[in-house]
Amino acid sequence: MTAQHFDVVVVGGGSAGSVLAARLSENDDRQVALIEAGVAPTDPDIAKPAMWPFIQGRDYDWAYETVPQPGTANRIHPWPRGRVLGGSSCLHAMAHVRGHPDDFAVWAEATGSDRWSYDGLLPGFLRSERFSGGASELHGGDGPLPVWLPDEEVNPVVRAYIAAGHERGVPTLPDHNGRNLNGTSPNSLTIRDGKRVSVADAYLTDDVRARPNLTILTGVSVHRLVIDGNRVTGLAVTRDGRDETITGDEIILSTGSVATPLLLMRSGLGDPDVLRRAGVECRLSRPAIGQNLHDHLLGAGNVYRSSQAVPPTKLQHSESLMYLNAADITEAKGVPDIVLGCVTGPSVSESFAAVAPGFAYTFLFGVTHPSSRGYLSIGGPDLHDKPVIDPAYLQTDHDRTTFRRALDVAREIGSAQALTAWKAEELLPGPGVRTTAEIDDFIARAVITHHHPVGTCRMGKDADAIVDADLRFNGLDNLSIVDASVIPTITSGPVHAAVLAIAETFAAGRR
Ligand SMILES: Cc1cc2nc3c(=O)[nH]c(=O)nc-3n(C[C@H](O)[C@H](O)[C@H](O)COP(=O)(O)OP(=O)(O)OC[C@H]3O[C@@H](n4cnc5c(N)ncnc54)[C@H](O)[C@@H]3O)c2cc1C
């Protein structure tokens, strides 16, 4: 058994961890280590934007799955997560949507800190972004991550769907990253020169990797924290099949919404009953770890047969998100509660037979602020024991009612004149599905994850919060958590931009 010591050890080289490793090592007096279970990506398909739905399940995916979900016809939902340098930013769909300012007002309220308000996070958003439209008060122009707003590359059927939104009175947005989110725009994408740019590509450049004070250890799995009194004294890891200990004055967990609570639980931090059942001795009772799990779902989908060939995507299939007020889709202000997405082909859950691509397009539909809350926990003491993941999908009236409305709106957009040149017929749910019971049954079978699990180590000022407003773990002196797990309530849109802003904001406080 050998030991290596650093000033700061960041665990998890995914989206947040890559930002932290780069930013914290800007101070050359600080010895920083980044530990990642996966290795640097080698699969060329990762870089191809249109391949993103097809690379899940490969050997750089943790390939989690939920327990059967009563709210979704008892289906088990696959939950891909990246196990590779760059983490889930190597698997994700590349849509860059910050969220609505009111989303972050809830975070500021939860923590009692304006740092987590929209204006508090804005410098972090700006620092992370290199927007194709150039720098402005609301857009970063020289950050590491390209945020590209496509134009003529947008598929003609997606343009027709945007026009259909306008016909129905939906506001126009210049892009998704201003202060208003209600409306429609092509998606801003983290793509440069036709290739995906992962957060590791963007932040862990050759210059950064060459820093003498940054050590990136890939292929190293962290099994548990070694705890002595109120301090984490080390990390029990496996490297090249050997057990080792890595130590640091400060430990930051960036292993993500699923792996971070699991790592804490394997280390004896969590609900004593859950730990006992999993064969882990409880060191610190923190029952809220792993609770508050929530995620966006998308109905897949409201599918149409097209009367003319739909050209293949030049982007990543799902080219435009439309955020809407459920009560009035023409409303421009306020936080949206439903979302539609236009896919350039047929997009269906495993419950339905896929029609051949080429003559079909799909409107995905979803709820931006689900109120269902689930939990996750370890299934045993070891890293490779299958976890129990229960997001409690569609367990509230709010979620079921708002989902019905989202499908209604998708159909309303789908029947607009602007789509006449494309629409041959609605294939799913199909004209026969009209009653509430039929619609609920369809939604339960159609929904799939939008891949945004959050909340399992939420930040807050209350005693049950897992981390405080500084993202310090409540109960241990030198442990922080910086990843999607600290998000207390989900943003309206995809969460990746917010994860990067959290990491940038945390790092700015440590300069
Ligand atoms: C298929 C898919 C599509 C998505 N699409 C979008 C999208 O279009 N837009 C958007 O905004 N968001 C999207 N997301 C969500 C977004 O990618 C994530 O929310 C974000 O990447 C989470 O960042 P993170 O740093 O919390 O975790 P991750 O990026 O998952 O990083 C965690 C890292 O920790 C490592 N790790 C875990 N356990 C250990 C351990 N025990 N030892 C060592 N290392 C460990 C992992 O291997 C991983 O590299 C998508 C996600 C997926 C999976």
mmCIF file of N, CA, C and O and ligand atoms in Angstrom, residues 11-18 35-38 52-53 56 60-62 64 79-97 189 196 199 217 220-224 237 254-260 263 266 316 321 383 450-454 482-485 487 493-500, ligand 1:
data_model
loop_
_atom_site.group_PDB
_atom_site.id
_atom_site.type_symbol
_atom_site.label_atom_id
_atom_site.label_comp_id
_atom_site.label_asym_id
_atom_site.label_seq_id
_atom_site.Cartn_x
_atom_site.Cartn_y
_atom_site.Cartn_z
ATOM 1 N N VAL A 11 -12.153 14.495 -6.966
ATOM 2 C CA VAL A 11 -12.520 13.128 -7.346
ATOM 3 C C VAL A 11 -13.594 13.197 -8.421
ATOM 4 O O VAL A 11 -14.680 13.742 -8.179
ATOM 5 N N GLY A 12 -13.296 12.654 -9.602
ATOM 6 C CA GLY A 12 -14.241 12.660 -10.709
ATOM 7 C C GLY A 12 -13.831 13.671 -11.760
ATOM 8 O O GLY A 12 -13.945 14.879 -11.542
ATOM 9 N N GLY A 13 -13.350 13.181 -12.901
ATOM 10 C CA GLY A 13 -12.896 14.073 -13.975
ATOM 11 C C GLY A 13 -13.967 14.275 -15.016
ATOM 12 O O GLY A 13 -13.719 14.162 -16.220
ATOM 13 N N GLY A 14 -15.200 14.556 -14.551
ATOM 14 C CA GLY A 14 -16.302 14.799 -15.471
ATOM 15 C C GLY A 14 -16.461 16.287 -15.732
ATOM 16 O O GLY A 14 -15.467 17.038 -15.765
ATOM 17 N N SER A 15 -17.707 16.720 -15.879
ATOM 18 C CA SER A 15 -17.971 18.118 -16.239
ATOM 19 C C SER A 15 -17.446 19.047 -15.154
ATOM 20 O O SER A 15 -16.610 19.923 -15.416
ATOM 21 N N ALA A 16 -17.925 18.905 -13.934
ATOM 22 C CA ALA A 16 -17.495 19.807 -12.860
ATOM 23 C C ALA A 16 -16.022 19.596 -12.526
ATOM 24 O O ALA A 16 -15.268 20.558 -12.337
ATOM 25 N N GLY A 17 -15.588 18.326 -12.453
ATOM 26 C CA GLY A 17 -14.212 18.035 -12.038
ATOM 27 C C GLY A 17 -13.180 18.596 -13.004
ATOM 28 O O GLY A 17 -12.109 19.058 -12.587
ATOM 29 N N SER A 18 -13.492 18.586 -14.306
ATOM 30 C CA SER A 18 -12.540 19.128 -15.286
ATOM 31 C C SER A 18 -12.391 20.633 -15.094
ATOM 32 O O SER A 18 -11.279 21.182 -15.196
ATOM 33 N N ILE A 35 -8.729 12.810 -9.966
ATOM 34 C CA ILE A 35 -8.805 11.343 -10.027
ATOM 35 C C ILE A 35 -10.041 10.941 -10.820
ATOM 36 O O ILE A 35 -11.154 11.364 -10.499
ATOM 37 N N GLU A 36 -9.853 10.128 -11.825
ATOM 38 C CA GLU A 36 -10.971 9.717 -12.690
ATOM 39 C C GLU A 36 -10.920 8.190 -12.886
ATOM 40 O O GLU A 36 -9.871 7.640 -13.217
ATOM 41 N N ALA A 37 -12.093 7.556 -12.702
ATOM 42 C CA ALA A 37 -12.170 6.094 -12.853
ATOM 43 C C ALA A 37 -11.929 5.678 -14.305
ATOM 44 O O ALA A 37 -11.310 4.636 -14.568
ATOM 45 N N GLY A 38 -12.430 6.490 -15.245
ATOM 46 C CA GLY A 38 -12.249 6.146 -16.651
ATOM 47 C C GLY A 38 -10.909 6.651 -17.165
ATOM 48 O O GLY A 38 -10.085 7.165 -16.403
ATOM 49 N N TRP A 52 -24.546 10.785 -30.618
ATOM 50 C CA TRP A 52 -24.715 10.741 -29.158
ATOM 51 C C TRP A 52 -25.750 9.718 -28.676
ATOM 52 O O TRP A 52 -25.495 9.060 -27.660
ATOM 53 N N PRO A 53 -26.875 9.501 -29.382
ATOM 54 C CA PRO A 53 -27.816 8.517 -28.816
ATOM 55 C C PRO A 53 -27.307 7.077 -28.937
ATOM 56 O O PRO A 53 -27.836 6.179 -28.287
ATOM 57 N N GLN A 56 -24.283 5.209 -26.028
ATOM 58 C CA GLN A 56 -24.595 4.776 -24.660
ATOM 59 C C GLN A 56 -24.409 3.262 -24.543
ATOM 60 O O GLN A 56 -24.626 2.531 -25.489
ATOM 61 N N TYR A 60 -17.342 2.985 -21.719
ATOM 62 C CA TYR A 60 -17.081 4.198 -20.942
ATOM 63 C C TYR A 60 -18.384 4.780 -20.374
ATOM 64 O O TYR A 60 -18.488 5.969 -20.125
ATOM 65 N N ASP A 61 -19.379 3.915 -20.230
ATOM 66 C CA ASP A 61 -20.667 4.311 -19.636
ATOM 67 C C ASP A 61 -20.857 3.501 -18.350
ATOM 68 O O ASP A 61 -20.720 2.269 -18.372
ATOM 69 N N TRP A 62 -21.190 4.199 -17.231
ATOM 70 C CA TRP A 62 -21.493 3.466 -15.992
ATOM 71 C C TRP A 62 -22.768 2.649 -16.166
ATOM 72 O O TRP A 62 -23.003 1.704 -15.416
ATOM 73 N N TYR A 64 -26.048 2.899 -15.503
ATOM 74 C CA TYR A 64 -26.958 2.652 -14.384
ATOM 75 C C TYR A 64 -28.353 2.363 -14.919
ATOM 76 O O TYR A 64 -28.658 2.620 -16.087
ATOM 77 N N TRP A 79 -29.957 4.674 -17.335
ATOM 78 C CA TRP A 79 -29.378 5.984 -16.991
ATOM 79 C C TRP A 79 -27.904 5.972 -17.359
ATOM 80 O O TRP A 79 -27.051 5.603 -16.541
ATOM 81 N N PRO A 80 -27.558 6.386 -18.574
ATOM 82 C CA PRO A 80 -26.141 6.464 -18.922
ATOM 83 C C PRO A 80 -25.445 7.567 -18.125
ATOM 84 O O PRO A 80 -26.072 8.587 -17.807
ATOM 85 N N ARG A 81 -24.190 7.372 -17.811
ATOM 86 C CA ARG A 81 -23.320 8.391 -17.170
ATOM 87 C C ARG A 81 -21.905 8.114 -17.646
ATOM 88 O O ARG A 81 -21.475 6.946 -17.630
ATOM 89 N N GLY A 82 -21.170 9.135 -18.010
ATOM 90 C CA GLY A 82 -19.832 8.911 -18.564
ATOM 91 C C GLY A 82 -18.827 8.405 -17.535
ATOM 92 O O GLY A 82 -18.753 8.942 -16.433
ATOM 93 N N ARG A 83 -18.082 7.361 -17.924
ATOM 94 C CA ARG A 83 -16.934 6.893 -17.117
ATOM 95 C C ARG A 83 -15.688 7.066 -17.993
ATOM 96 O O ARG A 83 -15.185 6.112 -18.617
ATOM 97 N N VAL A 84 -15.237 8.303 -18.071
ATOM 98 C CA VAL A 84 -14.214 8.662 -19.040
ATOM 99 C C VAL A 84 -13.774 10.071 -18.649
ATOM 100 O O VAL A 84 -14.530 10.789 -17.987
ATOM 101 N N LEU A 85 -12.574 10.465 -19.026
ATOM 102 C CA LEU A 85 -12.157 11.840 -18.742
ATOM 103 C C LEU A 85 -13.074 12.776 -19.544
ATOM 104 O O LEU A 85 -13.142 12.675 -20.771
ATOM 105 N N GLY A 86 -13.766 13.643 -18.831
ATOM 106 C CA GLY A 86 -14.830 14.454 -19.462
ATOM 107 C C GLY A 86 -16.200 14.041 -18.966
ATOM 108 O O GLY A 86 -17.175 14.773 -19.110
ATOM 109 N N GLY A 87 -16.282 12.829 -18.396
ATOM 110 C CA GLY A 87 -17.509 12.362 -17.750
ATOM 111 C C GLY A 87 -18.709 12.398 -18.677
ATOM 112 O O GLY A 87 -18.623 12.069 -19.864
ATOM 113 N N SER A 88 -19.829 12.845 -18.144
ATOM 114 C CA SER A 88 -21.062 12.812 -18.927
ATOM 115 C C SER A 88 -21.054 13.838 -20.053
ATOM 116 O O SER A 88 -21.889 13.760 -20.961
ATOM 117 N N SER A 89 -20.091 14.775 -20.048
ATOM 118 C CA SER A 89 -20.009 15.704 -21.191
ATOM 119 C C SER A 89 -19.509 14.982 -22.440
ATOM 120 O O SER A 89 -19.548 15.547 -23.534
ATOM 121 N N CYS A 90 -19.033 13.733 -22.287
ATOM 122 C CA CYS A 90 -18.660 12.934 -23.466
ATOM 123 C C CYS A 90 -19.855 12.160 -24.014
ATOM 124 O O CYS A 90 -19.779 11.585 -25.103
ATOM 125 N N LEU A 91 -20.935 12.089 -23.245
ATOM 126 C CA LEU A 91 -22.127 11.362 -23.703
ATOM 127 C C LEU A 91 -23.281 12.295 -24.020
ATOM 128 O O LEU A 91 -24.227 11.909 -24.687
ATOM 129 N N HIS A 92 -23.232 13.513 -23.499
ATOM 130 C CA HIS A 92 -24.461 14.302 -23.489
ATOM 131 C C HIS A 92 -24.818 14.823 -24.880
ATOM 132 O O HIS A 92 -24.082 14.651 -25.853
ATOM 133 N N ALA A 93 -26.011 15.460 -24.935
ATOM 134 C CA ALA A 93 -26.592 15.833 -26.226
ATOM 135 C C ALA A 93 -26.167 17.240 -26.661
ATOM 136 O O ALA A 93 -26.648 17.745 -27.673
ATOM 137 N N MET A 94 -25.280 17.864 -25.862
ATOM 138 C CA MET A 94 -24.606 19.106 -26.251
ATOM 139 C C MET A 94 -25.478 20.361 -26.234
ATOM 140 O O MET A 94 -25.038 21.416 -26.688
ATOM 141 N N ALA A 95 -26.711 20.269 -25.728
ATOM 142 C CA ALA A 95 -27.569 21.469 -25.659
ATOM 143 C C ALA A 95 -27.129 22.317 -24.467
ATOM 144 O O ALA A 95 -26.970 21.807 -23.357
ATOM 145 N N HIS A 96 -26.943 23.599 -24.708
ATOM 146 C CA HIS A 96 -26.441 24.504 -23.661
ATOM 147 C C HIS A 96 -27.550 25.508 -23.321
ATOM 148 O O HIS A 96 -27.812 26.440 -24.089
ATOM 149 N N VAL A 97 -28.201 25.277 -22.201
ATOM 150 C CA VAL A 97 -29.336 26.100 -21.762
ATOM 151 C C VAL A 97 -29.119 26.408 -20.284
ATOM 152 O O VAL A 97 -29.121 25.496 -19.463
ATOM 153 N N LEU A 189 -25.206 24.918 -28.948
ATOM 154 C CA LEU A 189 -24.578 23.597 -28.822
ATOM 155 C C LEU A 189 -23.090 23.723 -28.492
ATOM 156 O O LEU A 189 -22.417 24.629 -29.005
ATOM 157 N N ARG A 196 -18.111 17.490 -31.199
ATOM 158 C CA ARG A 196 -18.398 17.695 -29.783
ATOM 159 C C ARG A 196 -17.138 18.207 -29.082
ATOM 160 O O ARG A 196 -16.031 17.701 -29.340
ATOM 161 N N VAL A 199 -16.056 18.836 -21.738
ATOM 162 C CA VAL A 199 -15.478 19.799 -20.796
ATOM 163 C C VAL A 199 -13.988 19.508 -20.604
ATOM 164 O O VAL A 199 -13.189 20.429 -20.414
ATOM 165 N N LEU A 217 -4.879 11.649 -12.685
ATOM 166 C CA LEU A 217 -4.760 10.197 -12.526
ATOM 167 C C LEU A 217 -5.999 9.551 -13.125
ATOM 168 O O LEU A 217 -7.096 9.663 -12.565
ATOM 169 N N VAL A 220 -8.302 5.327 -12.186
ATOM 170 C CA VAL A 220 -8.189 5.156 -10.725
ATOM 171 C C VAL A 220 -9.592 5.269 -10.121
ATOM 172 O O VAL A 220 -10.233 6.327 -10.218
ATOM 173 N N SER A 221 -10.064 4.193 -9.523
ATOM 174 C CA SER A 221 -11.419 4.182 -8.945
ATOM 175 C C SER A 221 -11.351 4.432 -7.456
ATOM 176 O O SER A 221 -10.580 3.775 -6.743
ATOM 177 N N VAL A 222 -12.176 5.348 -6.996
ATOM 178 C CA VAL A 222 -12.221 5.637 -5.557
ATOM 179 C C VAL A 222 -13.318 4.779 -4.932
ATOM 180 O O VAL A 222 -14.486 4.861 -5.330
ATOM 181 N N HIS A 223 -12.905 3.963 -3.975
ATOM 182 C CA HIS A 223 -13.887 3.072 -3.328
ATOM 183 C C HIS A 223 -14.566 3.752 -2.159
ATOM 184 O O HIS A 223 -15.768 3.660 -1.994
ATOM 185 N N ARG A 224 -13.773 4.397 -1.296
ATOM 186 C CA ARG A 224 -14.373 5.071 -0.147
ATOM 187 C C ARG A 224 -13.436 6.126 0.405
ATOM 188 O O ARG A 224 -12.238 6.140 0.078
ATOM 189 N N VAL A 237 -8.351 3.790 -3.020
ATOM 190 C CA VAL A 237 -8.530 3.689 -4.475
ATOM 191 C C VAL A 237 -7.938 2.378 -5.002
ATOM 192 O O VAL A 237 -7.156 1.714 -4.310
ATOM 193 N N SER A 254 -16.572 15.335 -7.112
ATOM 194 C CA SER A 254 -17.246 15.769 -8.347
ATOM 195 C C SER A 254 -17.616 14.526 -9.144
ATOM 196 O O SER A 254 -17.420 14.460 -10.357
ATOM 197 N N THR A 255 -18.147 13.546 -8.435
ATOM 198 C CA THR A 255 -18.445 12.266 -9.091
ATOM 199 C C THR A 255 -19.873 12.215 -9.639
ATOM 200 O O THR A 255 -20.270 11.221 -10.222
ATOM 201 N N GLY A 256 -20.647 13.289 -9.450
ATOM 202 C CA GLY A 256 -21.952 13.370 -10.112
ATOM 203 C C GLY A 256 -23.110 12.969 -9.211
ATOM 204 O O GLY A 256 -22.930 12.413 -8.125
ATOM 205 N N SER A 257 -24.325 13.230 -9.697
ATOM 206 C CA SER A 257 -25.548 13.040 -8.889
ATOM 207 C C SER A 257 -25.770 11.611 -8.443
ATOM 208 O O SER A 257 -26.422 11.381 -7.431
ATOM 209 N N VAL A 258 -25.282 10.655 -9.221
ATOM 210 C CA VAL A 258 -25.466 9.250 -8.833
ATOM 211 C C VAL A 258 -24.286 8.803 -7.981
ATOM 212 O O VAL A 258 -24.462 8.302 -6.858
ATOM 213 N N ALA A 259 -23.074 8.994 -8.479
ATOM 214 C CA ALA A 259 -21.909 8.392 -7.816
ATOM 215 C C ALA A 259 -21.523 9.102 -6.517
ATOM 216 O O ALA A 259 -20.976 8.464 -5.611
ATOM 217 N N THR A 260 -21.798 10.401 -6.398
ATOM 218 C CA THR A 260 -21.378 11.100 -5.172
ATOM 219 C C THR A 260 -22.115 10.573 -3.936
ATOM 220 O O THR A 260 -21.465 10.203 -2.944
ATOM 221 N N LEU A 263 -20.767 7.125 -3.116
ATOM 222 C CA LEU A 263 -19.430 7.139 -2.506
ATOM 223 C C LEU A 263 -19.524 7.525 -1.024
ATOM 224 O O LEU A 263 -18.862 6.923 -0.162
ATOM 225 N N ARG A 266 -20.922 4.468 0.808
ATOM 226 C CA ARG A 266 -19.908 3.403 0.978
ATOM 227 C C ARG A 266 -18.914 3.773 2.065
ATOM 228 O O ARG A 266 -18.292 2.902 2.685
ATOM 229 N N GLN A 316 -27.450 17.466 -33.921
ATOM 230 C CA GLN A 316 -27.513 16.314 -33.012
ATOM 231 C C GLN A 316 -28.958 15.843 -32.844
ATOM 232 O O GLN A 316 -29.361 15.481 -31.753
ATOM 233 N N LEU A 321 -35.315 23.432 -28.655
ATOM 234 C CA LEU A 321 -36.197 23.310 -27.489
ATOM 235 C C LEU A 321 -37.097 24.541 -27.452
ATOM 236 O O LEU A 321 -36.658 25.654 -27.747
ATOM 237 N N LEU A 383 -17.925 -0.717 -4.758
ATOM 238 C CA LEU A 383 -18.142 0.188 -5.891
ATOM 239 C C LEU A 383 -19.013 -0.453 -6.967
ATOM 240 O O LEU A 383 -19.830 0.199 -7.592
ATOM 241 N N HIS A 450 -34.558 12.622 -19.621
ATOM 242 C CA HIS A 450 -33.858 13.679 -20.366
ATOM 243 C C HIS A 450 -32.411 13.741 -19.866
ATOM 244 O O HIS A 450 -31.664 14.640 -20.225
ATOM 245 N N HIS A 451 -32.034 12.835 -18.967
ATOM 246 C CA HIS A 451 -30.658 12.658 -18.493
ATOM 247 C C HIS A 451 -30.190 13.775 -17.556
ATOM 248 O O HIS A 451 -29.014 14.140 -17.591
ATOM 249 N N HIS A 452 -31.076 14.283 -16.719
ATOM 250 C CA HIS A 452 -30.690 15.399 -15.856
ATOM 251 C C HIS A 452 -30.871 15.104 -14.373
ATOM 252 O O HIS A 452 -31.385 15.967 -13.646
ATOM 253 N N PRO A 453 -30.483 13.938 -13.868
ATOM 254 C CA PRO A 453 -30.703 13.701 -12.427
ATOM 255 C C PRO A 453 -29.903 14.685 -11.584
ATOM 256 O O PRO A 453 -28.738 14.969 -11.872
ATOM 257 N N VAL A 454 -30.543 15.213 -10.564
ATOM 258 C CA VAL A 454 -29.903 16.189 -9.659
ATOM 259 C C VAL A 454 -30.437 15.983 -8.247
ATOM 260 O O VAL A 454 -31.394 15.245 -8.026
ATOM 261 N N VAL A 482 -18.907 19.349 -5.371
ATOM 262 C CA VAL A 482 -19.133 20.305 -6.466
ATOM 263 C C VAL A 482 -19.517 19.493 -7.707
ATOM 264 O O VAL A 482 -18.649 19.011 -8.442
ATOM 265 N N ASP A 483 -20.778 19.293 -7.919
ATOM 266 C CA ASP A 483 -21.266 18.584 -9.116
ATOM 267 C C ASP A 483 -22.783 18.733 -9.156
ATOM 268 O O ASP A 483 -23.357 19.476 -8.342
ATOM 269 N N ALA A 484 -23.431 17.989 -10.052
ATOM 270 C CA ALA A 484 -24.883 18.151 -10.220
ATOM 271 C C ALA A 484 -25.670 17.706 -8.988
ATOM 272 O O ALA A 484 -26.848 18.050 -8.852
ATOM 273 N N SER A 485 -25.047 16.958 -8.095
ATOM 274 C CA SER A 485 -25.792 16.471 -6.922
ATOM 275 C C SER A 485 -26.163 17.598 -5.965
ATOM 276 O O SER A 485 -27.097 17.470 -5.181
ATOM 277 N N ILE A 487 -27.371 20.503 -6.697
ATOM 278 C CA ILE A 487 -28.494 21.321 -7.197
ATOM 279 C C ILE A 487 -29.735 21.003 -6.363
ATOM 280 O O ILE A 487 -30.194 19.862 -6.344
ATOM 281 N N GLY A 493 -34.236 23.979 -17.813
ATOM 282 C CA GLY A 493 -33.679 23.313 -18.985
ATOM 283 C C GLY A 493 -32.647 22.273 -18.608
ATOM 284 O O GLY A 493 -32.493 21.935 -17.434
ATOM 285 N N PRO A 494 -31.913 21.786 -19.608
ATOM 286 C CA PRO A 494 -30.801 20.877 -19.337
ATOM 287 C C PRO A 494 -29.848 21.510 -18.319
ATOM 288 O O PRO A 494 -29.697 22.727 -18.295
ATOM 289 N N VAL A 495 -29.188 20.703 -17.508
ATOM 290 C CA VAL A 495 -28.492 21.249 -16.332
ATOM 291 C C VAL A 495 -26.999 21.487 -16.530
ATOM 292 O O VAL A 495 -26.331 22.013 -15.643
ATOM 293 N N HIS A 496 -26.462 21.112 -17.693
ATOM 294 C CA HIS A 496 -25.006 21.118 -17.827
ATOM 295 C C HIS A 496 -24.399 22.511 -17.657
ATOM 296 O O HIS A 496 -23.392 22.680 -16.958
ATOM 297 N N ALA A 497 -25.019 23.504 -18.281
ATOM 298 C CA ALA A 497 -24.485 24.873 -18.173
ATOM 299 C C ALA A 497 -24.438 25.280 -16.698
ATOM 300 O O ALA A 497 -23.471 25.915 -16.242
ATOM 301 N N ALA A 498 -25.479 24.915 -15.957
ATOM 302 C CA ALA A 498 -25.520 25.274 -14.531
ATOM 303 C C ALA A 498 -24.435 24.533 -13.737
ATOM 304 O O ALA A 498 -23.830 25.107 -12.823
ATOM 305 N N VAL A 499 -24.159 23.273 -14.089
ATOM 306 C CA VAL A 499 -23.098 22.525 -13.393
ATOM 307 C C VAL A 499 -21.748 23.232 -13.581
ATOM 308 O O VAL A 499 -20.968 23.392 -12.636
ATOM 309 N N LEU A 500 -21.501 23.696 -14.803
ATOM 310 C CA LEU A 500 -20.232 24.393 -15.060
ATOM 311 C C LEU A 500 -20.168 25.711 -14.292
ATOM 312 O O LEU A 500 -19.119 26.065 -13.736
HETATM 313 C C1 LIG B 1 -26.917 10.876 -22.494
HETATM 314 C C2 LIG B 1 -26.883 12.211 -21.790
HETATM 315 C C3 LIG B 1 -27.388 13.341 -22.456
HETATM 316 C C4 LIG B 1 -27.358 14.591 -21.814
HETATM 317 N N1 LIG B 1 -27.697 15.705 -22.531
HETATM 318 C C5 LIG B 1 -27.507 16.933 -21.966
HETATM 319 C C6 LIG B 1 -27.662 18.108 -22.742
HETATM 320 O O1 LIG B 1 -27.876 18.079 -23.949
HETATM 321 N N2 LIG B 1 -27.515 19.305 -22.111
HETATM 322 C C7 LIG B 1 -27.252 19.383 -20.776
HETATM 323 O O2 LIG B 1 -27.193 20.495 -20.237
HETATM 324 N N3 LIG B 1 -27.060 18.277 -20.033
HETATM 325 C C8 LIG B 1 -27.139 17.057 -20.601
HETATM 326 N N4 LIG B 1 -26.869 15.937 -19.871
HETATM 327 C C9 LIG B 1 -26.535 16.090 -18.433
HETATM 328 C C10 LIG B 1 -25.101 16.528 -18.188
HETATM 329 O O3 LIG B 1 -24.208 15.889 -19.048
HETATM 330 C C11 LIG B 1 -24.745 16.219 -16.719
HETATM 331 O O4 LIG B 1 -25.696 16.827 -15.868
HETATM 332 C C12 LIG B 1 -23.369 16.710 -16.325
HETATM 333 O O5 LIG B 1 -22.390 16.233 -17.229
HETATM 334 C C13 LIG B 1 -23.055 16.259 -14.904
HETATM 335 O O6 LIG B 1 -21.779 16.683 -14.554
HETATM 336 P P1 LIG B 1 -21.088 16.140 -13.226
HETATM 337 O O7 LIG B 1 -19.777 16.804 -13.142
HETATM 338 O O8 LIG B 1 -22.046 16.299 -12.098
HETATM 339 O O9 LIG B 1 -20.924 14.569 -13.441
HETATM 340 P P2 LIG B 1 -20.173 13.760 -14.602
HETATM 341 O O10 LIG B 1 -19.886 14.604 -15.780
HETATM 342 O O11 LIG B 1 -20.993 12.524 -14.822
HETATM 343 O O12 LIG B 1 -18.766 13.402 -13.956
HETATM 344 C C14 LIG B 1 -18.590 12.472 -12.927
HETATM 345 C C15 LIG B 1 -17.238 11.818 -13.136
HETATM 346 O O13 LIG B 1 -16.868 11.109 -11.958
HETATM 347 C C16 LIG B 1 -16.301 9.871 -12.332
HETATM 348 N N5 LIG B 1 -16.489 8.941 -11.216
HETATM 349 C C17 LIG B 1 -17.661 8.485 -10.724
HETATM 350 N N6 LIG B 1 -17.432 7.640 -9.693
HETATM 351 C C18 LIG B 1 -16.092 7.584 -9.533
HETATM 352 C C19 LIG B 1 -15.239 6.891 -8.615
HETATM 353 N N7 LIG B 1 -15.760 6.106 -7.648
HETATM 354 N N8 LIG B 1 -13.899 7.026 -8.717
HETATM 355 C C20 LIG B 1 -13.360 7.865 -9.669
HETATM 356 N N9 LIG B 1 -14.128 8.541 -10.574
HETATM 357 C C21 LIG B 1 -15.484 8.399 -10.498
HETATM 358 C C22 LIG B 1 -17.081 9.475 -13.571
HETATM 359 O O14 LIG B 1 -16.406 8.478 -14.317
HETATM 360 C C23 LIG B 1 -17.230 10.799 -14.280
HETATM 361 O O15 LIG B 1 -16.154 11.076 -15.142
HETATM 362 C C24 LIG B 1 -26.869 14.689 -20.474
HETATM 363 C C25 LIG B 1 -26.376 13.554 -19.819
HETATM 364 C C26 LIG B 1 -26.358 12.334 -20.474
HETATM 365 C C27 LIG B 1 -25.778 11.137 -19.766
#
